[in-house]
XYZ file of C-alpha atoms in Angstrom:
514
model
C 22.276 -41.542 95.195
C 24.308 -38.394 95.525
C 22.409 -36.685 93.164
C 19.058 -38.116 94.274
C 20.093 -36.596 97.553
C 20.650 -32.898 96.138
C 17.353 -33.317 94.648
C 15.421 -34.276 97.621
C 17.270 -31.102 99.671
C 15.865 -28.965 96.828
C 12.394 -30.388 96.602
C 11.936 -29.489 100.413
C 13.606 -26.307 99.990
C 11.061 -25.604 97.540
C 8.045 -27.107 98.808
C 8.725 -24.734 102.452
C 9.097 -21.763 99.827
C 5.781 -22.816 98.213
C 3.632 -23.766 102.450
C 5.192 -20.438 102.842
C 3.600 -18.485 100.621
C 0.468 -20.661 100.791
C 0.561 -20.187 104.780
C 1.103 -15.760 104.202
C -1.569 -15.421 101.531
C -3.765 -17.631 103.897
C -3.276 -15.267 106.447
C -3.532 -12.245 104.798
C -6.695 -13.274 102.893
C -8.428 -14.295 106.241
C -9.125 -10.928 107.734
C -8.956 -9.194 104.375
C -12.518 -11.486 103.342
C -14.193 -11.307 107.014
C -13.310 -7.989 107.155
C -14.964 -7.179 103.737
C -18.242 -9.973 103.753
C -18.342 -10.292 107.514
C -18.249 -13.306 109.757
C -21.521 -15.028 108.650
C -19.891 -14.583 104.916
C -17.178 -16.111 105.949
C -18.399 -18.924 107.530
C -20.508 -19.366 104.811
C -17.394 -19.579 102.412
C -15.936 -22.288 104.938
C -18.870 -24.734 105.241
C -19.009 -24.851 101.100
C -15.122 -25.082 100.932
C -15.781 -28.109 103.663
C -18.414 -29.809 101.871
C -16.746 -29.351 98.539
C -13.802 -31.204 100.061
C -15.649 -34.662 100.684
C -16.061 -34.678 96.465
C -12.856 -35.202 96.360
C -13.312 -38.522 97.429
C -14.426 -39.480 93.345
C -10.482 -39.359 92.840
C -10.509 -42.798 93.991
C -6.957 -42.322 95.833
C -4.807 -41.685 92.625
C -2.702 -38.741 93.975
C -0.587 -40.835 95.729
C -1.202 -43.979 94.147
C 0.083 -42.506 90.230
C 3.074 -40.766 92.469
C 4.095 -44.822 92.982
C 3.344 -45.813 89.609
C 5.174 -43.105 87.713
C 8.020 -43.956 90.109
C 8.107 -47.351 89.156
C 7.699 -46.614 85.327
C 10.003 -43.428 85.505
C 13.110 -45.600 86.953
C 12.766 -48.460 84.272
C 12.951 -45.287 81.333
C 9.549 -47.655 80.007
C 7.703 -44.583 78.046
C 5.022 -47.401 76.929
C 4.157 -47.816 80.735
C 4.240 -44.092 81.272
C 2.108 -43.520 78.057
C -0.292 -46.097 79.463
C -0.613 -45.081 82.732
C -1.118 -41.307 81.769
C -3.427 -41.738 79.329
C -5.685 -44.619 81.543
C -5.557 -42.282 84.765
C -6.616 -38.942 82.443
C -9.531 -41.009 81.158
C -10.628 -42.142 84.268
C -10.029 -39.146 86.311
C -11.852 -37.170 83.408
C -14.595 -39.345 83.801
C -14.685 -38.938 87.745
C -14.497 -35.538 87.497
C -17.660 -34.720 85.187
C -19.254 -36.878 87.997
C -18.146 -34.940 90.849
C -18.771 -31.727 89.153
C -22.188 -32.337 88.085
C -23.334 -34.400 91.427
C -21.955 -30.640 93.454
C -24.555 -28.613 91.017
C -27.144 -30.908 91.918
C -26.771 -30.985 95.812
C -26.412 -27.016 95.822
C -30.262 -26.415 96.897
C -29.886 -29.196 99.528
C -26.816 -27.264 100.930
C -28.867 -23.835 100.768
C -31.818 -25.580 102.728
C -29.389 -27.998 105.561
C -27.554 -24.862 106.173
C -30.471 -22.092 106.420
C -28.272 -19.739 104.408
C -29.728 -16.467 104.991
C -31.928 -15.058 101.543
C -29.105 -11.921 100.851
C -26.895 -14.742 100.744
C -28.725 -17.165 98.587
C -27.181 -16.512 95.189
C -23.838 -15.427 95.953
C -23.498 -18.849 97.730
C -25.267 -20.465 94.289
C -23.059 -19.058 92.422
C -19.779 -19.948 94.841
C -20.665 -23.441 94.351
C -21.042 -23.244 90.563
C -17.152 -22.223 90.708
C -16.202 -24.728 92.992
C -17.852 -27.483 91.153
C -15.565 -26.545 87.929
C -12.993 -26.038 89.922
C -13.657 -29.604 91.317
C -13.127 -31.122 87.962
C -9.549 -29.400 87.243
C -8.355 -30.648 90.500
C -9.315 -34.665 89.181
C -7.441 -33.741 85.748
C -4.046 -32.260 87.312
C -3.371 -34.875 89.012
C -2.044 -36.834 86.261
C 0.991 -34.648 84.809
C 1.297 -33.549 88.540
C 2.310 -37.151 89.784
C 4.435 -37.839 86.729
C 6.552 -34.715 87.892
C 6.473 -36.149 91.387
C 7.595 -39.592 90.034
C 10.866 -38.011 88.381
C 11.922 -36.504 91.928
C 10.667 -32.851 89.955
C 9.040 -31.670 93.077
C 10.312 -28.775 92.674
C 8.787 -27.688 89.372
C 5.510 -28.644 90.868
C 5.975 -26.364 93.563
C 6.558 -23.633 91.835
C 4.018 -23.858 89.448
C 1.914 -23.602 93.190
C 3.484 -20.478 94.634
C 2.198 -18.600 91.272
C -1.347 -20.148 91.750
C -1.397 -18.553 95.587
C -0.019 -15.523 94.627
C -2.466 -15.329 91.608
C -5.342 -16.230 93.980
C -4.695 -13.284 96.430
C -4.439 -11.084 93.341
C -7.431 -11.858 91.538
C -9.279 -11.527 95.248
C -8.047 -8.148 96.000
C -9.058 -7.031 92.129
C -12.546 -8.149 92.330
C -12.963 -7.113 96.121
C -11.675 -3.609 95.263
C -12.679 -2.921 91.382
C -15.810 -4.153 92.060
C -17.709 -5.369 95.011
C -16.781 -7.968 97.276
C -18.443 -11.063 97.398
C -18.419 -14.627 98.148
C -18.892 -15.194 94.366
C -15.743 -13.677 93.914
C -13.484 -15.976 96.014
C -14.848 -18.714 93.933
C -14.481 -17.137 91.134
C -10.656 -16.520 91.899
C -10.143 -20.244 92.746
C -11.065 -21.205 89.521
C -9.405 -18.855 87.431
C -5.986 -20.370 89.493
C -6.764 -23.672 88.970
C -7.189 -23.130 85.554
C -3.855 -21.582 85.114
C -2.397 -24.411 87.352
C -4.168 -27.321 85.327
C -2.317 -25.481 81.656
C 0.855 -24.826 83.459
C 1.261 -29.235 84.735
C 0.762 -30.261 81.130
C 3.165 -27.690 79.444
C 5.414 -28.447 82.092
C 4.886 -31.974 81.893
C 4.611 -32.136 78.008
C 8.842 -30.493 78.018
C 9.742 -33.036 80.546
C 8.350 -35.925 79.014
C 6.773 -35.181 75.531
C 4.142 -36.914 73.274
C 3.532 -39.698 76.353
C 1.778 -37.080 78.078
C -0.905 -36.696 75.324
C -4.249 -38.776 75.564
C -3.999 -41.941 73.756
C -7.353 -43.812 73.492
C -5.250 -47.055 72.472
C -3.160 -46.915 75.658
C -6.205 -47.283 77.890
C -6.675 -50.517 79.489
C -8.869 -52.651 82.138
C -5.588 -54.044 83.432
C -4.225 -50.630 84.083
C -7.430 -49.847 85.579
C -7.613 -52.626 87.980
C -4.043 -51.896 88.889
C -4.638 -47.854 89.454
C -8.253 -48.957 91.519
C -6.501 -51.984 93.106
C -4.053 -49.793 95.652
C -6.228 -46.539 95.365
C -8.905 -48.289 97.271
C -6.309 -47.799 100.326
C -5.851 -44.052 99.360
C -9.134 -43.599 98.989
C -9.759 -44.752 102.159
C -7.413 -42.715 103.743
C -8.052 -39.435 101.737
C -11.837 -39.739 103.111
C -10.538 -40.597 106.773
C -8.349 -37.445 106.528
C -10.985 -35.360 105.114
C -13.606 -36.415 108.038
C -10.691 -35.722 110.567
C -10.138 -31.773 109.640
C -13.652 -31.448 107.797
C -15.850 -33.266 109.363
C -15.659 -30.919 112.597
C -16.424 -27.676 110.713
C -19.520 -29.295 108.940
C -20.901 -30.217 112.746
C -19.689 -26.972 114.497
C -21.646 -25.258 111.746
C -24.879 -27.396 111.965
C -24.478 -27.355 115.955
C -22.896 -24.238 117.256
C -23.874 -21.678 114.509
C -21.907 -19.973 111.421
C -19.901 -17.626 114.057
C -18.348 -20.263 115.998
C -17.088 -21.894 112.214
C -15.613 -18.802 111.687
C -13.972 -18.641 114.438
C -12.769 -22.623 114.125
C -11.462 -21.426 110.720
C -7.780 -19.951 112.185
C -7.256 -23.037 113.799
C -8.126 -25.137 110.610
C -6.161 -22.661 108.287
C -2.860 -23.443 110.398
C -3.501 -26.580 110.628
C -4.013 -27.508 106.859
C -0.357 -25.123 106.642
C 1.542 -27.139 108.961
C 0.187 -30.403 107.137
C 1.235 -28.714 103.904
C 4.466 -27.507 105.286
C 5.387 -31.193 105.873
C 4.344 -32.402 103.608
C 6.505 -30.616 101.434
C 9.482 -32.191 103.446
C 8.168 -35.717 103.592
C 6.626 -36.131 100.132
C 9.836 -36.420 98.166
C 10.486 -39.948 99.933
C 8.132 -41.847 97.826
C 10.814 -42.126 94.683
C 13.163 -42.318 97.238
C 11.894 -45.082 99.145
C 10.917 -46.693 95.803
C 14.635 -46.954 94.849
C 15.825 -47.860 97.751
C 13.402 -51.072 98.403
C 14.176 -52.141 94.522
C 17.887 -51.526 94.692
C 18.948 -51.615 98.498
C 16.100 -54.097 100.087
C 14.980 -51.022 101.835
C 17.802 -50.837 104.098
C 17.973 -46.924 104.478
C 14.116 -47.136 105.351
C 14.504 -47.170 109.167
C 16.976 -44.927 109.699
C 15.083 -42.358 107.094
C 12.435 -43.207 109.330
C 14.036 -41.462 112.422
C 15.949 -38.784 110.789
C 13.071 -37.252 108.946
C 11.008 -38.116 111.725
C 13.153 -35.753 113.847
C 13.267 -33.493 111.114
C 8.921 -33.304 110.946
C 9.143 -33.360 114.742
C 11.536 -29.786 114.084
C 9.417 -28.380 112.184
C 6.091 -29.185 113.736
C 7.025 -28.022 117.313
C 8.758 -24.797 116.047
C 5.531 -24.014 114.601
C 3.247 -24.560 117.495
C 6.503 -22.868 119.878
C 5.282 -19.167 119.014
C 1.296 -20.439 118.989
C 1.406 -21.280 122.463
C 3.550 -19.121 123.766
C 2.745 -15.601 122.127
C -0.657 -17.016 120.970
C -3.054 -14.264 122.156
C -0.864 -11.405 121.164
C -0.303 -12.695 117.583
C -4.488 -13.530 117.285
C -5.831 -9.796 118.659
C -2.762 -8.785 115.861
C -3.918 -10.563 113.156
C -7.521 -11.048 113.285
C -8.259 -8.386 115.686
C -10.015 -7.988 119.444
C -13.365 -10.534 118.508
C -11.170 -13.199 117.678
C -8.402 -12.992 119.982
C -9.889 -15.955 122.213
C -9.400 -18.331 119.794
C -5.710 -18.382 120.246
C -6.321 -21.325 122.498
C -8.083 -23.158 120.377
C -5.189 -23.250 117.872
C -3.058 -23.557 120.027
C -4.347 -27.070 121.218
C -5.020 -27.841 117.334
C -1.568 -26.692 116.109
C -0.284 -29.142 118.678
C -2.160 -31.992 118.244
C -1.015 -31.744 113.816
C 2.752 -31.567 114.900
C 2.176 -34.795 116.785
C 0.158 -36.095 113.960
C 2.271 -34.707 111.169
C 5.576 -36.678 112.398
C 3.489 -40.132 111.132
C 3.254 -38.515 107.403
C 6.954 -39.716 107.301
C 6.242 -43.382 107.776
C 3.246 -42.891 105.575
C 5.235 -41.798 102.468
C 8.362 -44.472 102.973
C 5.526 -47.296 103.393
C 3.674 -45.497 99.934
C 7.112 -46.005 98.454
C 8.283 -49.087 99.688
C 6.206 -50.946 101.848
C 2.303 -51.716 103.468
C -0.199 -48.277 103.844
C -2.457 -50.417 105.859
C -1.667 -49.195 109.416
C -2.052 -45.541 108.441
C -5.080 -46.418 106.155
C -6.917 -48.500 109.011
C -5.985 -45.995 112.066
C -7.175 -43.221 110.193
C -10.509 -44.803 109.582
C -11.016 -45.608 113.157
C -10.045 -42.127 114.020
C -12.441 -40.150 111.949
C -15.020 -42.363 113.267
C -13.718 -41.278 116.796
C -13.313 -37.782 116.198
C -16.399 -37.076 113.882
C -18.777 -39.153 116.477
C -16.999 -38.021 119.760
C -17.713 -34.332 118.943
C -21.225 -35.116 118.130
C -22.341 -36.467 121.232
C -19.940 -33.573 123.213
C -21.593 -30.793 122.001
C -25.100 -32.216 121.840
C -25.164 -34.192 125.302
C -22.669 -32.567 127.496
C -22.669 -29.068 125.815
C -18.816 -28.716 124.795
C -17.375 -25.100 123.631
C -14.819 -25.015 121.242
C -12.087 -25.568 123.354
C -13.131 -28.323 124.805
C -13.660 -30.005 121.268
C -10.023 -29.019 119.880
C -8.844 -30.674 123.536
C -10.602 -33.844 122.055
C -9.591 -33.885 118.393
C -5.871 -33.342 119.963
C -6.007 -36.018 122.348
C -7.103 -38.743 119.515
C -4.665 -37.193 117.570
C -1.552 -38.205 120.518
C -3.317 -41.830 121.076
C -3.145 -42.577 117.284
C 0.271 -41.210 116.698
C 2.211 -41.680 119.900
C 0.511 -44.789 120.977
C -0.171 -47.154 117.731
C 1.380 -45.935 114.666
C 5.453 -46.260 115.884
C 4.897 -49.128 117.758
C 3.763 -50.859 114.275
C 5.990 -49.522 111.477
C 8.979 -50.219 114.161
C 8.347 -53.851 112.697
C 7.883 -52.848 108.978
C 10.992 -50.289 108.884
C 12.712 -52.757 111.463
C 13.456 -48.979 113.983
C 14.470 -49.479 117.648
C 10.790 -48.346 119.244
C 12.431 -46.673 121.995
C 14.859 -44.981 120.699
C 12.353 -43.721 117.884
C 9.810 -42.349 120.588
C 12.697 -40.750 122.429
C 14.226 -38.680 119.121
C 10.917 -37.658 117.441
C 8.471 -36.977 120.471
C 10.342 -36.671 123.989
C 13.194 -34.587 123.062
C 11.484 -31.937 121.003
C 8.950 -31.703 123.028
C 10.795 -31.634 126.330
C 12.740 -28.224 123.800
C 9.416 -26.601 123.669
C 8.149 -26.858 127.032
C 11.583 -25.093 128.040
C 11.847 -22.782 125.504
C 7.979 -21.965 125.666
C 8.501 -21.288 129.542
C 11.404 -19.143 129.582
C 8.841 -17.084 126.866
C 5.975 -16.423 129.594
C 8.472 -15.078 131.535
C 9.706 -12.647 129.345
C 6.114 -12.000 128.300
C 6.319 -11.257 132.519
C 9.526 -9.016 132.847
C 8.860 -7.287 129.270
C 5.117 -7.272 128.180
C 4.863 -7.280 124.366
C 2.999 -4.016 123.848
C 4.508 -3.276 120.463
C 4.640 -5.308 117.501
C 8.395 -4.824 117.395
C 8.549 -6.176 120.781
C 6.314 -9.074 120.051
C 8.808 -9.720 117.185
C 11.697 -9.587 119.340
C 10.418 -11.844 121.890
C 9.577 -14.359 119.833
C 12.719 -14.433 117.305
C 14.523 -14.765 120.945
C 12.891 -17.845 121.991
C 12.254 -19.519 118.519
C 16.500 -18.824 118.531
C 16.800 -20.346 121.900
C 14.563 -23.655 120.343
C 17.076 -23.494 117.458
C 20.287 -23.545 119.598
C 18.684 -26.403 121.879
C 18.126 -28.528 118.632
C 21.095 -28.199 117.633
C 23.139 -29.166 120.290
C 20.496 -31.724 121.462
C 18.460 -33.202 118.309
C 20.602 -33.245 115.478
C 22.996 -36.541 115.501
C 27.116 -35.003 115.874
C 27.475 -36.377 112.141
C 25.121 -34.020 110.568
C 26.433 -31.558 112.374
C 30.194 -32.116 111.319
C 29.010 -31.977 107.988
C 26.687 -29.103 107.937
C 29.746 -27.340 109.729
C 32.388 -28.329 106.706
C 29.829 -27.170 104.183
C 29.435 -24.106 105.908
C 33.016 -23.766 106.335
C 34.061 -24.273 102.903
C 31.203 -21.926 101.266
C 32.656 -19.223 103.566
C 36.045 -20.271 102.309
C 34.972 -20.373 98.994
C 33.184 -16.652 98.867
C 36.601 -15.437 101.270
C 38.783 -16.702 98.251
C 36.801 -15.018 95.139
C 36.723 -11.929 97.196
């Protein structure tokens, strides 16, 4: 377990490095591409990037679903179960993916026409969707030697292998932007050159870790395995379209209902969003093989008490994130997007919040994917979407909502789901204390923010941040002061003691060979 434990520490080490780099590129690219192809551009980019999502659903659920599998196979050393689950999930997937990539050619002129892309746009945005639809088709086939890293606790691999594909993306961007033209095209273009490098990078990877099982075997395919795969994919299907409509879904109707601009301007708000998600989900991920041991070895004893420290740890994160949004929010939009954007700031503000809230639940997601019942996420998700997707509908059609007013909406389904529903029913699964749980993960950090973000307005008051330096300042202050109130508040006096003796003894350590 000891070593297990290492592991895990790394894996979220590394999967922060790898949101990191995705979350910077991200935000470099953003201005960089509206700056270069313009708002309408942009938002044309978004609303194919959108709809290109929902194809996604032809995966059938097997990201997490092989992650479990693998697990399971990986821990019994069975390489004919490995071999037969690679091999049936790269046929099928394969299969899936032609389907998907061929079905996104054929919608392309219906897209053109729903959207009334303007005619200079017309075959740039033809030929954007040609690269996504390939691109479509890698993403079905890495996900095999992806989730048999996963399902050896080699998260870490993984995320490196995604660091180079972000940094390659912004590369090959800023090439064809600047050598030359830029173009629409061209971001496609660069998202399929890095997802071919990622999709040969998984199987050489995976082909060292686990050798000739990784190969296609056309005798290793079976209808059993299939049935298996499909039979708990349904649920992660289910919840992979849910989650899709949730972020998606909006951009699609803003687009059709409030114009191009107004997507554009959404698209900050969605960009952090899909960061913090991928942030956490970084941390959180790595419990699947962990939970999968523990429920075959221990009974799942550690599961509720994981349950509440990582939940604290996602609430950390989450809230730290969205500290600086609301606080310094304006300042940090006019700096990075510039003086039309700047009044979005509240509108991802309210977003960022509502995902930290939301994001906390990924941790009783992935210990339930490991060791226990999806249903409650799978189900609430559903019925959200449906909320969300509908609710937003009839808002800006009948009663004329902005774009605040819609991310107030999205967040406030978002706290009724996960505040409301989701603890009170995997108390009973993990066996947590509810109260206790709702105090540590929601009521506590955000009672730390609310301070910490007020003593920020009024420093924003005594010192207004006219410099970037002083913007910095200000906020390394009060994200310090949300750090120091964690600590002394949030994290349990045993972790603490222990973090302290590490630290103690690596100073010691360095002091000695000095």
């Amino acid at each position: 377990m000891v070593i297990k434990k290492k592991q895990f520490v790394f894996n979220a080490i590394s999967g922060w490095m790898t949101q990191l780099v995705f979350a910077l590129v991200g935000f470099v690219l953003m201005p960089y591409i509206i700056r270069n192809i313009g708002e309408q551009g942009y938002g044309i980019y978004q609303l194919a990037r959108s709809a290109l999502v929902f194809f996604m659903f032809l995966q059938l659920g097997m990201g997490p679903t092989l992650i479990r599998f693998f697990s399971k196979a990986i821990a019994k050393e069975d390489n004919t179960e490995i071999q037969r689950i690679c091999s049936t999930a790269q046929f099928f997937l394969g299969g899936l993916g032609l389907t998907a990539s061929f079905l996104c050619l054929l919608l392309t002129p219906s897209f053109i026409s729903f959207y009334n892309i303007p005619p200079e746009f017309v075959q740039e945005t033809t030929w954007l969707l040609v690269c996504m639809s390939l691109s479509l088709f890698l993403n079905m086939t890495f996900i095999v030697p992806q989730g048999m890293l996963f399902g050896t606790h080699r998260y870490d691999l993984v995320n490196l292998i995604e660091i180079c594909e972000n940094l390659l993306r912004l590369l090959f961007i800023v090439i064809l932007f600047e050598f030359i033209r830029p173009s629409i095209f061209f971001v496609g273009l660069s998202i399929l050159l890095t997802q071919l490098c990622k999709y040969v990078a998984l199987f050489v990877v995976a082909f060292k870790k686990f050798g000739k099982v990784v190969s296609f075997s056309f005798q290793s395919v079976t209808k059993a395995m299939v049935r298996r795969l499909l039979g708990f994919g349904i649920l992660n299907l289910a919840n992979s379209v849910a989650g899709v409509m949730v972020f998606q879904g909006p951009i699609l109707i803003i687009g059709k209902l409030l114009g191009k601009e107004m997507v554009t301007a959404y698209a900050p708000a969605l960009l952090i969003s899909l960061s913090m998600i991928g942030f956490l989900s970084k941390v959180t991920g790595p419990l699947v093989p962990l939970a999968s041991s523990d429920r075959e070895g221990n009974a799942g004893a550690m599961l509720g008490e994981l349950a509440v420290s990582m939940g604290q740890v996602a609430a950390f994160v989450g809230f730290g994130v969205v500290l600086p949004l609301v606080t310094f929010g304006s300042e940090v939009m006019q700096l990075w997007l510039g003086d039309n954007l700047a009044w979005t700031w509240s509108v991802v503000a309210v977003i960022s919040a509502g995902v930290a809230i939301a994001q906390v639940q990924a941790v009783n997601y992935y210990l339930a994917l490991g060791g226990g019942d999806i249903k409650p996420t799978v189900y609430s998700q559903i019925v959200s979407a449906a909320i969300i997707c509908s609710g937003i509908s009839i808002g800006i059609v009948w009663f004329e909502w902005d774009l605040l007013a819609v991310a107030f909406y999205i967040g406030s389904c978002f706290v009724v789901r996960n505040v409301f529903y989701l603890p009170y029913v995997y108390a009973r699964q993990f066996s947590y204390k509810l109260g206790r749980y709702l105090w540590s993960v929601y009521c506590l950090p955000v009672l730390i923010t609310l301070a910490c973000s007020g003593s920020g307005c009024i420093l924003k008051i005594m010192w207004p941040p006219e410099s970037v330096l002083l913007l910095i300042a200000e906020i390394v202050l009060v994200l310090t002061g949300y750090l120091l109130l964690c600590w002394f508040f949030m994290i349990p006096k045993q972790i603490k003691k222990k973090l302290v003796h590490i630290a103690k003894s690596k100073v010691n350590a360095h002091s000695s060979a000095s």
